[in-house]
Amino acid sequence: MEGTSTGFPREAVATRLLAASVRTSYDPTVDIDWTAPPRPDAYWLPPQRSSLYGTALWEGLSEAQRIELTKHEVASAASAGLWFETILMQMLIRHYYDADPTSRHAQYALTEVADECRHSIMFGRLIEATGCPVYRADRVDHALGRWLKATATGPQMYAAILIAEEILDAFQREIMADESLQPLIRMVSRIHVVEEARHVRFARDELARQVESAGPVTLGYARLVIGRAAYSITRRLVHPQAYAAVGIAPEVGRAAARANPHWQATLRWSAQRIADHLTELGLVAGPGRLLWRRAGLIEG
Ligand SMILES: [Fe+2]
Ligand SMILES: [Fe+2]
């Protein structure tokens, strides 16, 4: 990893991000009131973002069950979030292993790992506070995650980071602005949005550099891995077991969600910014593009 002298754009970006990290960082263990009881009448997600919103199954649920479903959907997304953060931390540490520890770039990579450590603790406490189970990745995705965190470098590493961060970010920006929702999930979202804005800037900047220097074979392989990452992240957002919490058989709930035009629109909405960005960089193409379509993140 090059870029040790200040004045290079890479160092300038990292210097700015390090200063912003000093100005605005949170410690969720003390900055969140974990003892406050949840409001019984408040949703955990805007109801129209529930995977079953607008379906016959949704119509059959009471208001209390709908709130309960959004709580489990949030716990599922938090489980996916911390699973992915664990992968990401290891990828960044591997990146750091080859880096110049005196560079601001390397120091920012470590600062991001520190942020993610606090986020994963925050998501763990969020899951605990909801009383929901940890919704773990299935065996295939768990194995793919292990492979990604042990091997990914270059464009696919930063692209995978961005997909996970930007999809969650879309949901969280909406949640933090919606005063009708549970105070706990709004505060968790606010902390995550503020700190992730820096991660997104860092990864976008690094990705552009990696794409510029990559050859056609590397890029072809990257497109496939990126498509598979997009597919896994999307499929993992709502764990089918979440439906069982409101008396819906997991497979029935999952099939209804996949066929639900509201949910399809929500997925495309959540991925629009990152899909556009990666498309501009030429990273959503070839066979990898099929995976984006199968994940429901893009049309056509
Ligand atoms: Fe995070
Ligand atoms: Fe992050």
XYZ file of C-alpha atoms and ligand atoms in Angstrom:
302
model
C 0.000 0.000 0.000
C 1.531 3.307 -1.122
C 0.661 6.866 -0.262
C 2.688 7.756 2.800
C 3.468 11.420 2.163
C 0.949 14.058 3.131
C -0.368 16.086 0.229
C -1.397 13.057 -1.829
C -5.166 12.924 -2.180
C -5.228 9.558 -0.404
C -3.495 11.031 2.628
C -5.598 14.182 2.438
C -8.807 12.149 2.538
C -7.590 10.088 5.492
C -6.419 13.207 7.356
C -9.851 14.797 6.973
C -11.632 11.608 8.070
C -9.394 11.241 11.132
C -10.235 14.807 12.175
C -13.956 14.152 11.699
C -13.652 10.968 13.788
C -12.187 12.992 16.666
C -15.017 15.561 16.377
C -17.960 13.161 16.154
C -17.679 9.668 17.567
C -19.993 7.888 19.938
C -19.634 5.267 22.614
C -22.959 3.446 22.399
C -22.470 1.742 25.752
C -22.791 5.154 27.467
C -24.460 7.349 24.810
C -27.574 5.167 24.588
C -30.026 4.661 27.437
C -30.308 0.880 27.323
C -32.601 0.766 30.336
C -35.464 2.795 28.780
C -38.434 0.510 28.137
C -39.697 0.355 24.524
C -42.881 2.268 23.640
C -45.597 -0.375 23.165
C -47.296 1.582 20.353
C -44.247 2.422 18.262
C -42.959 0.586 15.193
C -39.295 -0.344 14.848
C -39.287 0.317 11.108
C -41.634 2.529 9.104
C -44.432 -0.014 8.488
C -44.203 0.483 4.722
C -40.607 -0.824 4.907
C -41.707 -4.149 6.406
C -41.099 -6.987 3.959
C -44.759 -8.028 4.242
C -46.333 -4.544 4.051
C -49.326 -4.532 1.727
C -49.608 -8.336 1.450
C -52.593 -10.465 2.494
C -50.444 -11.770 5.361
C -49.936 -8.181 6.574
C -53.664 -7.521 6.397
C -54.205 -10.558 8.632
C -51.934 -9.217 11.405
C -53.094 -7.096 14.334
C -51.378 -3.746 14.974
C -49.424 -5.333 17.848
C -48.266 -8.168 15.573
C -47.198 -5.714 12.869
C -45.080 -3.841 15.428
C -43.666 -7.185 16.613
C -42.759 -8.148 13.036
C -40.865 -4.878 12.455
C -38.995 -5.514 15.716
C -37.860 -8.925 14.468
C -36.991 -7.448 11.066
C -34.787 -4.891 12.841
C -33.141 -7.657 14.916
C -32.537 -9.603 11.707
C -30.947 -6.573 9.999
C -28.825 -5.913 13.107
C -27.688 -9.572 13.061
C -26.757 -9.220 9.376
C -25.069 -5.887 10.140
C -22.794 -7.250 12.817
C -22.049 -10.384 10.828
C -20.909 -8.193 7.980
C -18.985 -5.851 10.273
C -17.018 -8.842 11.572
C -16.066 -9.698 7.981
C -15.227 -6.077 7.251
C -13.016 -5.645 10.322
C -10.954 -8.638 9.276
C -10.648 -7.354 5.704
C -9.444 -3.958 6.970
C -6.960 -5.547 9.357
C -5.550 -7.615 6.490
C -5.270 -4.403 4.438
C -3.484 -2.760 7.380
C -1.054 -5.697 7.687
C 0.682 -4.585 4.459
C 0.363 -0.865 5.131
C 2.761 1.785 6.350
C 1.651 2.342 9.956
C 2.876 5.971 9.835
C 0.449 6.836 7.001
C -2.829 8.569 7.760
C -4.462 6.108 5.394
C -3.444 3.131 7.511
C -4.375 4.973 10.689
C -7.809 5.735 9.327
C -8.283 2.050 8.429
C -7.628 1.224 12.096
C -9.982 4.008 13.224
C -12.690 2.462 11.094
C -12.064 -0.920 12.735
C -12.451 0.821 16.113
C -15.785 2.304 14.954
C -16.972 -1.129 13.813
C -15.991 -2.690 17.157
C -18.323 -0.209 18.890
C -21.042 -0.753 16.257
C -21.009 -4.521 16.684
C -21.324 -4.114 20.456
C -24.186 -1.660 19.810
C -25.989 -4.089 17.485
C -25.459 -6.903 19.985
C -27.031 -4.797 22.731
C -29.838 -3.772 20.388
C -30.678 -7.420 19.696
C -30.548 -8.138 23.431
C -32.838 -5.166 24.158
C -35.433 -6.376 21.613
C -35.501 -9.827 23.217
C -35.242 -11.311 19.721
C -32.863 -14.127 18.800
C -29.630 -13.513 16.886
C -30.636 -14.270 13.309
C -27.531 -15.958 11.951
C -26.475 -16.396 8.326
C -27.212 -19.829 6.873
C -24.357 -22.296 6.404
C -23.615 -21.328 2.802
C -23.460 -17.597 3.524
C -21.528 -18.210 6.732
C -18.940 -20.158 4.705
C -18.877 -17.532 1.931
C -18.366 -14.822 4.566
C -15.458 -16.764 6.044
C -13.922 -17.030 2.578
C -14.486 -13.323 1.797
C -12.968 -12.106 5.060
C -9.936 -14.360 4.572
C -9.239 -13.600 0.903
C -10.910 -10.457 -0.447
C -8.646 -7.636 -1.571
C -8.900 -4.904 -4.178
C -12.115 -3.782 -5.847
C -14.339 -6.570 -4.513
C -13.311 -5.878 -0.930
C -14.276 -2.196 -1.016
C -17.317 -2.779 -3.206
C -18.671 -5.427 -0.796
C -18.092 -3.050 2.118
C -19.977 -0.293 0.305
C -22.941 -2.473 -0.638
C -23.548 -3.531 2.963
C -22.938 -0.055 4.363
C -25.021 1.872 1.841
C -28.046 -0.479 1.871
C -28.258 -0.348 5.683
C -27.631 3.395 5.542
C -30.709 4.007 3.374
C -32.953 2.338 5.977
C -31.212 4.037 8.888
C -31.437 7.569 7.457
C -35.173 7.152 7.140
C -35.497 5.645 10.638
C -33.513 8.385 12.398
C -35.735 11.066 10.848
C -39.047 9.385 11.744
C -40.250 10.561 15.155
C -43.043 7.999 15.274
C -40.552 5.118 15.617
C -38.988 3.535 18.732
C -36.482 5.964 20.315
C -33.895 3.182 20.713
C -33.710 2.257 17.023
C -33.675 5.948 16.053
C -30.637 6.607 18.277
C -28.821 3.466 17.078
C -29.499 4.559 13.490
C -28.281 8.107 14.108
C -24.971 6.925 15.572
C -24.478 4.489 12.732
C -25.343 6.987 9.980
C -22.923 9.630 11.329
C -19.970 7.246 11.618
C -20.732 5.275 8.444
C -20.699 8.458 6.332
C -16.939 8.501 6.916
C -16.567 4.814 6.057
C -18.486 5.295 2.819
C -16.240 8.214 1.848
C -13.111 6.168 2.607
C -14.284 3.096 0.699
C -15.549 5.051 -2.335
C -12.272 6.867 -2.601
C -10.243 3.678 -2.281
C -12.478 1.758 -4.674
C -12.004 4.350 -7.436
C -8.241 3.966 -7.073
C -8.417 0.173 -7.091
C -10.588 0.086 -10.215
C -8.188 2.423 -12.026
C -5.219 0.181 -11.351
C -6.941 -3.194 -11.913
C -6.540 -5.226 -15.098
C -9.416 -6.852 -17.019
C -9.049 -10.282 -15.365
C -9.138 -8.802 -11.866
C -12.168 -6.705 -12.785
C -14.030 -9.666 -14.320
C -13.517 -11.701 -11.167
C -14.406 -8.695 -8.996
C -17.762 -8.232 -10.804
C -18.745 -11.798 -9.951
C -17.741 -11.584 -6.292
C -19.466 -8.203 -6.006
C -22.688 -9.616 -7.511
C -22.595 -12.553 -5.092
C -21.985 -10.206 -2.150
C -24.969 -8.053 -3.195
C -27.098 -11.189 -3.472
C -26.076 -12.563 -0.039
C -26.510 -9.228 1.740
C -29.987 -8.708 0.314
C -31.175 -12.251 0.990
C -29.898 -11.965 4.551
C -31.738 -8.762 5.419
C -34.891 -10.478 6.649
C -34.252 -13.917 8.100
C -37.243 -16.209 7.371
C -37.461 -17.173 11.055
C -38.506 -13.571 11.778
C -41.954 -14.403 10.360
C -42.416 -17.223 12.875
C -42.502 -14.570 15.622
C -45.947 -13.493 14.383
C -47.223 -16.982 13.619
C -46.322 -17.089 9.926
C -44.452 -20.139 8.644
C -40.934 -19.005 7.631
C -41.152 -20.319 4.061
C -44.614 -18.800 3.580
C -43.432 -15.418 4.840
C -40.307 -15.496 2.709
C -42.239 -16.376 -0.456
C -44.774 -13.609 0.221
C -41.978 -11.076 0.767
C -40.211 -12.039 -2.457
C -43.421 -11.652 -4.444
C -44.348 -8.397 -2.672
C -44.057 -5.389 -5.035
C -43.700 -3.020 -2.032
C -40.735 -5.001 -0.723
C -39.221 -5.261 -4.205
C -39.468 -1.466 -4.489
C -37.932 -1.062 -1.005
C -34.940 -3.222 -1.950
C -34.342 -1.254 -5.155
C -34.741 2.016 -3.231
C -32.209 0.906 -0.594
C -29.634 -0.122 -3.210
C -30.160 2.624 -5.752
C -27.284 4.877 -4.694
C -24.697 2.081 -4.518
C -25.979 0.274 -7.624
C -25.705 3.511 -9.626
C -22.246 4.173 -8.254
C -20.895 0.681 -8.978
C -22.537 0.688 -12.418
C -20.707 3.938 -13.254
C -17.444 2.253 -12.255
C -18.265 -0.666 -14.589
C -18.597 -3.129 -11.701
C -22.223 -4.179 -12.309
C -21.817 -6.018 -15.585
C -21.440 -9.447 -17.164
C -22.595 -12.520 -15.211
C -22.329 -10.560 -11.960
C -25.168 -8.319 -13.165
C -27.498 -11.339 -13.205
C -26.929 -11.739 -9.458
C -27.908 -8.100 -8.885
C -31.110 -8.784 -10.795
C -31.808 -12.049 -8.972
C -31.300 -10.202 -5.678
C -33.999 -7.759 -6.845
C -31.654 -4.789 -6.578
C -31.846 -3.700 -10.200
C -34.322 -4.066 -13.034
C -33.508 -5.092 -16.591
Fe -20.836 -0.131 11.277
Fe -18.778 0.833 8.468
